[in-house]
Amino acid sequence: MKKLFKIYFALVFLSFLSVSISPASDNDSLKNMIRTVIEDGATYASTVILDEKGMARGDYNIIDGKWSPYEPAWHTGQIIYGLVEAYKITGNKKYLDNAVRAGNWWISLEIKDHPKLKGMMKTIHGAGIEKICFTTLCDGANGIFELWKITKNEKYASVATTAGEWALQHMYLPNEGMFYDFVDPVTGDVQKTWSDFWPEKNEQVLTDVARPNNEGYLYYDMYEYTKNEKYKKVFINLCNSLVEKQGPEGLWMDYTPNNKERNSFHPRFNIWYAESLIKGYEMTGDKKYLDAAKKTMKFYTKYQKKDGTIYYENLIDGTSIENSPSGSTSSFAGIVWIKLLKLGVGDEFKENIEKSFRWVVNNRYAKDHPDPNLAGGFYNLRMNIKSGKHRILQRDVGTAFGLRFLAEYYHYKFDH
């Protein structure tokens, strides 16, 4: 059965990808090639991924040809980030215009009329969990702050900061350096003893309902926007919490979506934390944050295959379940490897960066693909079985992180 799956996915892979491109040695040729790939991805993000409201459409089921939203606030925020980066590289204003369109949808989630939730955002997790999720907020917020920086329109940063302040007042555990995960959108109550992430657990403890959640470095951006020292203190507290709670392998196995019982870890979750720790180092100069981030990213090198692939589900024994190539992870890891290299501690990651580059460039859907929902997108597969049905999903985050990575790679190669 396993062999049949591998043959099947090889056929799917070959049928959906565009023509392979190898990096040219000539700088001008390489620049032009990267810009072209960015333009293809940004056009796809603008015209296919974003719906008429400006919301990211989420997961595309290749079998039934239908889209389904998944944590739209954070997926949209990352599409915004990717489009802003594409605009910076290409100067094509239509990418910024679409980022603004998506940003206007994002801030429309602000809650204005609920007695308890006023100021928070309706960042619903979705996929069966109809609760406001803190991670769904912070994973999308860094794209919103990037939009503020490029447009100078404070409404984007202001809405995100107000929501972050609400979370700080109601969801923060300062002594533990954590935030609760969920808020009931009807009652406005924070879920302090029960998390929808663990429905099978009759009894839940603090690590089930709260996390040292520094994803998207929300309070770093809030500090940069307001210069309020309170937010800087919160951000550093979260960085310290991550250093304290990091496992010997460089991960945070006590917290979902890692699964300690199965010894499996989520592909992007730990990279989010590493990225925030780099911000902690940049803010303070404290090398412990940089060392912790490097520890995470060194561990990830074990899971990148020779062709640059990183799979969705991996086990801490060094093995992977090879059915879902996660393009967003290859890209996100590449982003953080480059950031470490630029800070002088990532020489050993140079080949990993090149593997990610080759993977992202070579693994895209052709612009003339017969399915317009895929044509021009960056490959990011997720296979699973739900209600007895196999699902093969193309995920929009592959394009979002692909754009971010290619922009980062462009600067890495040519900004000297």
Short mmCIF file of C-alpha atoms in Angstrom, two decimals, residues 8-415:
data_model
loop_
_atom_site.label_atom_id
_atom_site.label_comp_id
_atom_site.label_asym_id
_atom_site.label_seq_id
_atom_site.Cartn_x
_atom_site.Cartn_y
_atom_site.Cartn_z
CA TYR A 8 0.44 7.79 -6.96
CA PHE A 9 1.98 10.90 -5.49
CA ALA A 10 4.84 10.78 -7.96
CA LEU A 11 2.28 10.86 -10.77
CA VAL A 12 0.31 13.68 -9.13
CA PHE A 13 3.52 15.59 -8.53
CA LEU A 14 4.73 15.27 -12.13
CA SER A 15 1.36 16.15 -13.64
CA PHE A 16 0.85 19.36 -11.66
CA LEU A 17 4.29 20.96 -11.68
CA SER A 18 5.63 23.54 -14.08
CA VAL A 19 8.81 23.10 -16.07
CA SER A 20 11.86 22.77 -13.85
CA ILE A 21 14.14 25.79 -13.67
CA SER A 22 17.70 25.80 -12.42
CA PRO A 23 19.30 28.95 -10.99
CA ALA A 24 21.45 30.74 -13.55
CA SER A 25 24.98 31.71 -12.64
CA ASP A 26 24.62 35.12 -14.21
CA ASN A 27 23.28 37.60 -11.66
CA ASP A 28 20.99 39.40 -14.09
CA SER A 29 19.50 36.16 -15.33
CA LEU A 30 18.97 34.95 -11.77
CA LYS A 31 17.39 38.25 -10.76
CA ASN A 32 15.03 38.18 -13.70
CA MET A 33 14.10 34.58 -13.08
CA ILE A 34 13.29 35.20 -9.41
CA ARG A 35 11.24 38.28 -10.29
CA THR A 36 9.30 36.29 -12.88
CA VAL A 37 8.52 33.53 -10.39
CA ILE A 38 7.45 36.11 -7.80
CA GLU A 39 5.19 37.79 -10.36
CA ASP A 40 3.58 34.48 -11.25
CA GLY A 41 2.92 33.67 -7.60
CA ALA A 42 1.70 37.16 -6.72
CA THR A 43 -0.68 37.18 -9.67
CA TYR A 44 -2.06 33.82 -8.55
CA ALA A 45 -2.42 35.08 -4.97
CA SER A 46 -4.21 38.22 -6.16
CA THR A 47 -6.59 36.62 -8.65
CA VAL A 48 -7.20 33.10 -7.35
CA ILE A 49 -6.39 32.81 -3.64
CA LEU A 50 -8.16 36.00 -2.57
CA ASP A 51 -11.91 35.86 -2.99
CA GLU A 52 -14.17 38.79 -3.90
CA LYS A 53 -14.15 39.97 -0.26
CA GLY A 54 -10.34 39.88 -0.03
CA MET A 55 -10.28 36.76 2.16
CA ALA A 56 -7.88 33.87 1.54
CA ARG A 57 -9.84 30.91 0.21
CA GLY A 58 -7.82 28.33 2.14
CA ASP A 59 -7.57 24.72 0.98
CA TYR A 60 -8.41 23.54 -2.54
CA ASN A 61 -9.61 19.94 -2.75
CA ILE A 62 -8.08 18.59 -5.94
CA ILE A 63 -10.48 15.63 -6.00
CA ASP A 64 -13.80 17.51 -5.81
CA GLY A 65 -12.60 20.87 -7.11
CA LYS A 66 -13.84 22.88 -4.13
CA TRP A 67 -12.25 25.43 -1.79
CA SER A 68 -12.74 25.43 1.96
CA PRO A 69 -11.62 28.22 4.31
CA TYR A 70 -9.12 27.39 7.03
CA GLU A 71 -8.18 29.92 9.71
CA PRO A 72 -8.81 32.69 7.17
CA ALA A 73 -7.46 35.52 9.34
CA TRP A 74 -3.95 34.07 9.50
CA HIS A 75 -3.95 32.69 5.96
CA THR A 76 -5.07 36.09 4.65
CA GLY A 77 -2.46 37.85 6.77
CA GLN A 78 0.29 35.74 5.25
CA ILE A 79 -1.01 36.34 1.71
CA ILE A 80 -0.85 40.07 2.52
CA TYR A 81 2.74 39.65 3.71
CA GLY A 82 3.66 37.80 0.52
CA LEU A 83 2.02 40.42 -1.70
CA VAL A 84 3.75 43.27 0.11
CA GLU A 85 7.10 41.54 -0.42
CA ALA A 86 6.24 40.93 -4.08
CA TYR A 87 5.45 44.62 -4.49
CA LYS A 88 8.78 45.60 -2.96
CA ILE A 89 10.69 43.41 -5.39
CA THR A 90 8.70 44.09 -8.57
CA GLY A 91 7.23 47.56 -8.02
CA ASN A 92 3.96 46.25 -9.46
CA LYS A 93 1.26 48.26 -7.70
CA LYS A 94 -1.48 45.73 -8.38
CA TYR A 95 0.12 43.48 -5.77
CA LEU A 96 -0.02 46.22 -3.17
CA ASP A 97 -3.59 47.07 -4.19
CA ASN A 98 -4.63 43.48 -3.58
CA ALA A 99 -2.77 43.43 -0.27
CA VAL A 100 -4.79 46.50 0.72
CA ARG A 101 -7.99 44.78 -0.40
CA ALA A 102 -7.14 41.80 1.79
CA GLY A 103 -6.10 44.08 4.65
CA ASN A 104 -9.47 45.81 4.56
CA TRP A 105 -11.17 42.44 4.89
CA TRP A 106 -8.83 41.54 7.77
CA ILE A 107 -9.61 44.62 9.84
CA SER A 108 -13.34 44.14 9.17
CA LEU A 109 -13.12 41.28 11.68
CA GLU A 110 -12.84 43.81 14.51
CA ILE A 111 -15.58 43.28 17.10
CA LYS A 112 -17.34 46.53 17.91
CA ASP A 113 -20.69 45.63 19.46
CA HIS A 114 -20.11 42.78 21.94
CA PRO A 115 -20.05 43.87 25.60
CA LYS A 116 -17.15 41.58 26.49
CA LEU A 117 -15.30 41.27 23.19
CA LYS A 118 -15.21 44.87 21.99
CA GLY A 119 -11.78 45.51 20.51
CA MET A 120 -10.97 41.86 19.93
CA MET A 121 -11.24 40.36 16.45
CA LYS A 122 -13.42 37.53 15.24
CA THR A 123 -10.44 35.37 14.33
CA ILE A 124 -12.37 32.12 14.14
CA HIS A 125 -10.29 28.98 13.85
CA GLY A 126 -12.77 27.06 11.71
CA ALA A 127 -12.46 23.46 10.49
CA GLY A 128 -14.94 22.37 13.12
CA ILE A 129 -13.73 24.76 15.84
CA GLU A 130 -15.94 27.83 15.75
CA LYS A 131 -14.04 29.68 18.45
CA ILE A 132 -11.90 32.80 18.45
CA CYS A 133 -8.30 31.61 18.43
CA PHE A 134 -5.35 33.68 19.62
CA THR A 135 -2.98 31.98 17.19
CA THR A 136 -5.26 32.78 14.27
CA LEU A 137 -4.86 36.43 15.24
CA CYS A 138 -1.11 36.55 15.76
CA ASP A 139 -0.19 34.39 12.74
CA GLY A 140 -1.83 36.91 10.45
CA ALA A 141 -0.91 40.10 12.25
CA ASN A 142 2.68 40.41 11.05
CA GLY A 143 1.41 40.73 7.48
CA ILE A 144 -0.95 43.48 8.66
CA PHE A 145 1.88 45.39 10.32
CA GLU A 146 3.93 45.06 7.12
CA LEU A 147 0.97 46.54 5.25
CA TRP A 148 0.92 49.46 7.69
CA LYS A 149 4.62 50.05 7.16
CA ILE A 150 4.34 50.18 3.38
CA THR A 151 1.07 52.16 3.15
CA LYS A 152 1.55 54.36 6.24
CA ASN A 153 -2.15 53.81 6.92
CA GLU A 154 -2.46 53.39 10.67
CA LYS A 155 -5.85 51.70 10.60
CA TYR A 156 -4.19 48.34 9.97
CA ALA A 157 -1.72 48.56 12.85
CA SER A 158 -4.33 50.15 15.11
CA VAL A 159 -6.91 47.35 14.74
CA ALA A 160 -4.24 44.66 15.27
CA THR A 161 -2.88 46.49 18.32
CA THR A 162 -6.32 46.91 19.88
CA ALA A 163 -6.95 43.18 19.47
CA GLY A 164 -3.56 42.40 20.97
CA GLU A 165 -4.38 44.62 23.92
CA TRP A 166 -7.68 42.78 24.45
CA ALA A 167 -5.83 39.47 24.45
CA LEU A 168 -3.28 40.89 26.87
CA GLN A 169 -6.01 41.92 29.30
CA HIS A 170 -7.99 38.67 29.12
CA MET A 171 -5.83 35.79 27.84
CA TYR A 172 -2.31 36.45 29.16
CA LEU A 173 -0.61 34.47 31.92
CA PRO A 174 2.42 36.62 32.73
CA ASN A 175 3.94 34.35 35.38
CA GLU A 176 3.77 31.35 33.06
CA GLY A 177 4.70 33.29 29.93
CA MET A 178 1.71 31.94 28.00
CA PHE A 179 -1.62 32.86 26.42
CA TYR A 180 -4.86 30.91 26.51
CA ASP A 181 -5.87 29.54 23.12
CA PHE A 182 -9.62 30.08 22.79
CA VAL A 183 -12.44 32.53 23.44
CA ASP A 184 -16.12 31.70 23.06
CA PRO A 185 -17.45 34.18 20.46
CA VAL A 186 -20.97 34.04 21.89
CA THR A 187 -20.34 34.49 25.62
CA GLY A 188 -16.99 36.26 25.34
CA ASP A 189 -15.51 33.92 27.94
CA VAL A 190 -11.90 32.78 27.72
CA GLN A 191 -11.61 28.98 27.82
CA LYS A 192 -9.30 28.43 30.79
CA THR A 193 -9.97 24.78 31.57
CA TRP A 194 -10.97 23.26 28.23
CA SER A 195 -9.41 23.43 24.76
CA ASP A 196 -11.14 22.31 21.57
CA PHE A 197 -7.75 21.06 20.39
CA TRP A 198 -8.04 18.05 22.73
CA PRO A 199 -11.68 16.84 22.63
CA GLU A 200 -10.57 13.31 23.54
CA LYS A 201 -9.10 14.44 26.88
CA ASN A 202 -11.58 14.33 29.75
CA GLU A 203 -9.17 16.22 31.99
CA GLN A 204 -7.02 19.00 30.63
CA VAL A 205 -4.10 20.81 32.22
CA LEU A 206 -2.58 24.22 31.57
CA THR A 207 -0.35 23.05 28.71
CA ASP A 208 -3.49 21.81 26.94
CA VAL A 209 -5.31 25.14 27.07
CA ALA A 210 -2.46 27.67 26.86
CA ARG A 211 0.84 28.04 25.02
CA PRO A 212 3.94 30.28 25.09
CA ASN A 213 2.48 31.76 21.95
CA ASN A 214 4.92 34.13 20.29
CA GLU A 215 3.92 33.21 16.74
CA GLY A 216 3.97 36.18 14.42
CA TYR A 217 5.81 38.21 17.13
CA LEU A 218 2.64 40.26 17.68
CA TYR A 219 3.85 42.20 20.73
CA TYR A 220 7.13 43.03 19.02
CA ASP A 221 5.17 44.70 16.22
CA MET A 222 2.83 46.37 18.68
CA TYR A 223 5.85 47.86 20.44
CA GLU A 224 7.35 49.03 17.13
CA TYR A 225 4.04 50.73 16.33
CA THR A 226 3.26 52.31 19.70
CA LYS A 227 6.65 52.46 21.47
CA ASN A 228 4.73 51.38 24.57
CA GLU A 229 7.24 49.63 26.84
CA LYS A 230 4.47 47.38 28.15
CA TYR A 231 4.37 45.52 24.85
CA LYS A 232 8.12 45.17 24.74
CA LYS A 233 8.01 43.61 28.20
CA VAL A 234 5.35 41.11 27.11
CA PHE A 235 7.30 40.17 24.01
CA ILE A 236 10.52 39.58 25.95
CA ASN A 237 8.62 37.56 28.56
CA LEU A 238 7.34 35.29 25.78
CA CYS A 239 10.85 34.95 24.35
CA ASN A 240 12.15 33.96 27.79
CA SER A 241 9.29 31.49 28.14
CA LEU A 242 10.22 29.88 24.82
CA VAL A 243 13.86 29.51 25.84
CA GLU A 244 12.82 27.98 29.16
CA LYS A 245 10.32 25.57 27.61
CA GLN A 246 12.35 24.50 24.58
CA GLY A 247 13.14 20.79 24.51
CA PRO A 248 16.62 19.28 24.05
CA GLU A 249 15.98 18.69 20.34
CA GLY A 250 15.03 22.35 19.84
CA LEU A 251 11.24 21.93 19.71
CA TRP A 252 8.29 22.64 22.01
CA MET A 253 6.81 19.17 22.27
CA ASP A 254 4.53 19.95 25.24
CA TYR A 255 2.27 22.10 23.08
CA THR A 256 -0.17 21.45 20.29
CA PRO A 257 0.04 21.03 17.30
CA ASN A 258 3.11 19.00 18.26
CA ASN A 259 2.03 15.65 19.65
CA LYS A 260 4.24 14.33 22.42
CA GLU A 261 2.44 11.01 22.71
CA ARG A 262 3.08 10.21 19.06
CA ASN A 263 6.49 11.95 19.03
CA SER A 264 5.35 13.88 15.96
CA PHE A 265 5.79 17.58 15.38
CA HIS A 266 3.99 20.12 13.23
CA PRO A 267 6.14 21.40 10.36
CA ARG A 268 5.73 25.18 10.79
CA PHE A 269 4.82 25.54 14.49
CA ASN A 270 8.37 25.42 15.83
CA ILE A 271 9.67 27.64 13.02
CA TRP A 272 7.20 30.35 14.06
CA TYR A 273 8.76 30.30 17.52
CA ALA A 274 12.30 30.37 16.12
CA GLU A 275 11.41 33.36 13.95
CA SER A 276 10.09 35.24 17.00
CA LEU A 277 13.26 34.44 18.95
CA ILE A 278 15.33 36.05 16.21
CA LYS A 279 13.22 39.17 16.71
CA GLY A 280 14.00 38.88 20.41
CA TYR A 281 17.70 38.86 19.64
CA GLU A 282 17.37 41.84 17.30
CA MET A 283 15.51 43.77 20.00
CA THR A 284 17.82 42.97 22.92
CA GLY A 285 21.11 41.59 21.61
CA ASP A 286 20.75 38.68 24.04
CA LYS A 287 22.41 35.73 22.35
CA LYS A 288 20.35 33.14 24.19
CA TYR A 289 17.46 33.89 21.83
CA LEU A 290 19.66 33.48 18.78
CA ASP A 291 21.10 30.22 20.14
CA ALA A 292 17.60 28.84 20.77
CA ALA A 293 16.45 29.77 17.26
CA LYS A 294 19.53 28.16 15.74
CA LYS A 295 18.93 25.00 17.77
CA THR A 296 15.46 24.69 16.25
CA MET A 297 16.60 25.28 12.71
CA LYS A 298 19.56 22.91 13.00
CA PHE A 299 17.11 20.18 13.99
CA TYR A 300 15.06 20.90 10.87
CA THR A 301 18.01 20.19 8.59
CA LYS A 302 17.52 16.51 9.42
CA TYR A 303 14.13 16.57 7.75
CA GLN A 304 14.94 18.37 4.52
CA LYS A 305 15.41 15.86 1.74
CA LYS A 306 18.09 16.11 -0.94
CA ASP A 307 15.68 17.80 -3.34
CA GLY A 308 14.61 20.35 -0.69
CA THR A 309 11.33 18.69 0.30
CA ILE A 310 10.12 18.89 3.89
CA TYR A 311 7.05 16.80 4.60
CA TYR A 312 4.06 17.81 6.67
CA GLU A 313 4.27 15.15 9.37
CA ASN A 314 7.60 14.24 10.95
CA LEU A 315 8.70 12.20 13.94
CA ILE A 316 11.45 13.23 16.33
CA ASP A 317 13.37 10.03 15.54
CA GLY A 318 14.35 11.60 12.21
CA THR A 319 11.73 9.94 10.01
CA SER A 320 8.91 11.47 7.99
CA ILE A 321 5.54 10.33 6.72
CA GLU A 322 6.16 10.97 3.04
CA ASN A 323 2.70 11.71 1.66
CA SER A 324 2.31 15.49 1.98
CA PRO A 325 5.13 17.70 0.67
CA SER A 326 4.80 20.96 2.60
CA GLY A 327 6.04 23.74 0.36
CA SER A 328 5.22 26.35 2.99
CA THR A 329 7.61 24.60 5.38
CA SER A 330 10.46 24.45 2.85
CA SER A 331 9.91 28.18 2.31
CA PHE A 332 9.50 29.14 5.98
CA ALA A 333 12.56 27.17 7.02
CA GLY A 334 14.48 28.89 4.21
CA ILE A 335 13.39 32.31 5.48
CA VAL A 336 14.64 31.61 9.00
CA TRP A 337 17.87 29.94 7.79
CA ILE A 338 18.62 33.11 5.81
CA LYS A 339 17.87 35.31 8.80
CA LEU A 340 20.31 33.31 10.94
CA LEU A 341 22.96 33.46 8.23
CA LYS A 342 22.61 37.22 8.00
CA LEU A 343 23.14 37.42 11.76
CA GLY A 344 26.40 35.50 11.44
CA VAL A 345 25.39 32.13 12.92
CA GLY A 346 24.08 30.21 9.93
CA ASP A 347 26.98 29.27 7.65
CA GLU A 348 26.04 25.61 7.94
CA PHE A 349 22.59 26.38 6.52
CA LYS A 350 23.79 27.66 3.14
CA GLU A 351 23.09 24.41 1.32
CA ASN A 352 19.70 24.08 3.01
CA ILE A 353 18.81 27.55 1.74
CA GLU A 354 19.77 26.55 -1.80
CA LYS A 355 17.74 23.35 -1.50
CA SER A 356 14.71 25.38 -0.45
CA PHE A 357 15.25 27.76 -3.35
CA ARG A 358 15.48 24.99 -5.90
CA TRP A 359 12.42 23.29 -4.44
CA VAL A 360 10.24 26.40 -4.43
CA VAL A 361 11.21 27.45 -7.95
CA ASN A 362 10.90 24.00 -9.47
CA ASN A 363 7.68 22.95 -7.74
CA ARG A 364 4.92 25.17 -9.04
CA TYR A 365 1.79 24.59 -11.03
CA ALA A 366 2.14 25.65 -14.66
CA LYS A 367 0.49 28.95 -15.59
CA ASP A 368 -1.45 27.11 -18.29
CA HIS A 369 -2.56 24.30 -16.00
CA PRO A 370 -6.05 23.17 -17.08
CA ASP A 371 -7.46 23.76 -13.59
CA PRO A 372 -7.58 27.56 -13.07
CA ASN A 373 -7.69 27.02 -9.29
CA LEU A 374 -4.13 25.71 -9.48
CA ALA A 375 -2.58 27.51 -12.45
CA GLY A 376 0.39 29.56 -11.25
CA GLY A 377 0.26 28.47 -7.62
CA PHE A 378 3.12 27.21 -5.46
CA TYR A 379 2.90 23.53 -4.60
CA ASN A 380 1.80 22.64 -1.05
CA LEU A 381 0.08 19.28 -0.69
CA ARG A 382 -1.84 17.92 2.28
CA MET A 383 -3.32 14.46 2.11
CA ASN A 384 -5.65 13.11 4.77
CA ILE A 385 -8.75 11.00 5.26
CA LYS A 386 -11.91 12.60 6.61
CA SER A 387 -15.20 10.76 7.16
CA GLY A 388 -13.86 7.85 5.17
CA LYS A 389 -12.96 9.97 2.14
CA HIS A 390 -9.45 10.66 0.89
CA ARG A 391 -8.69 14.33 0.47
CA ILE A 392 -5.81 15.82 -1.51
CA LEU A 393 -5.56 19.49 -0.67
CA GLN A 394 -3.55 22.24 -2.30
CA ARG A 395 -3.00 24.82 0.43
CA ASP A 396 -2.81 28.56 -0.14
CA VAL A 397 -0.02 28.98 2.41
CA GLY A 398 2.42 27.38 -0.03
CA THR A 399 2.15 30.48 -2.19
CA ALA A 400 2.14 32.89 0.76
CA PHE A 401 5.37 31.59 2.27
CA GLY A 402 6.85 30.97 -1.18
CA LEU A 403 6.56 34.67 -1.99
CA ARG A 404 8.08 35.63 1.34
CA PHE A 405 10.96 33.21 0.87
CA LEU A 406 11.78 34.28 -2.68
CA ALA A 407 11.85 37.93 -1.61
CA GLU A 408 14.13 37.04 1.30
CA TYR A 409 16.35 34.98 -1.02
CA TYR A 410 16.50 37.85 -3.53
CA HIS A 411 17.78 40.23 -0.84
CA TYR A 412 20.17 37.58 0.47
CA LYS A 413 21.71 37.15 -2.97
CA PHE A 414 21.80 40.72 -4.23
CA ASP A 415 21.76 43.19 -1.32
#
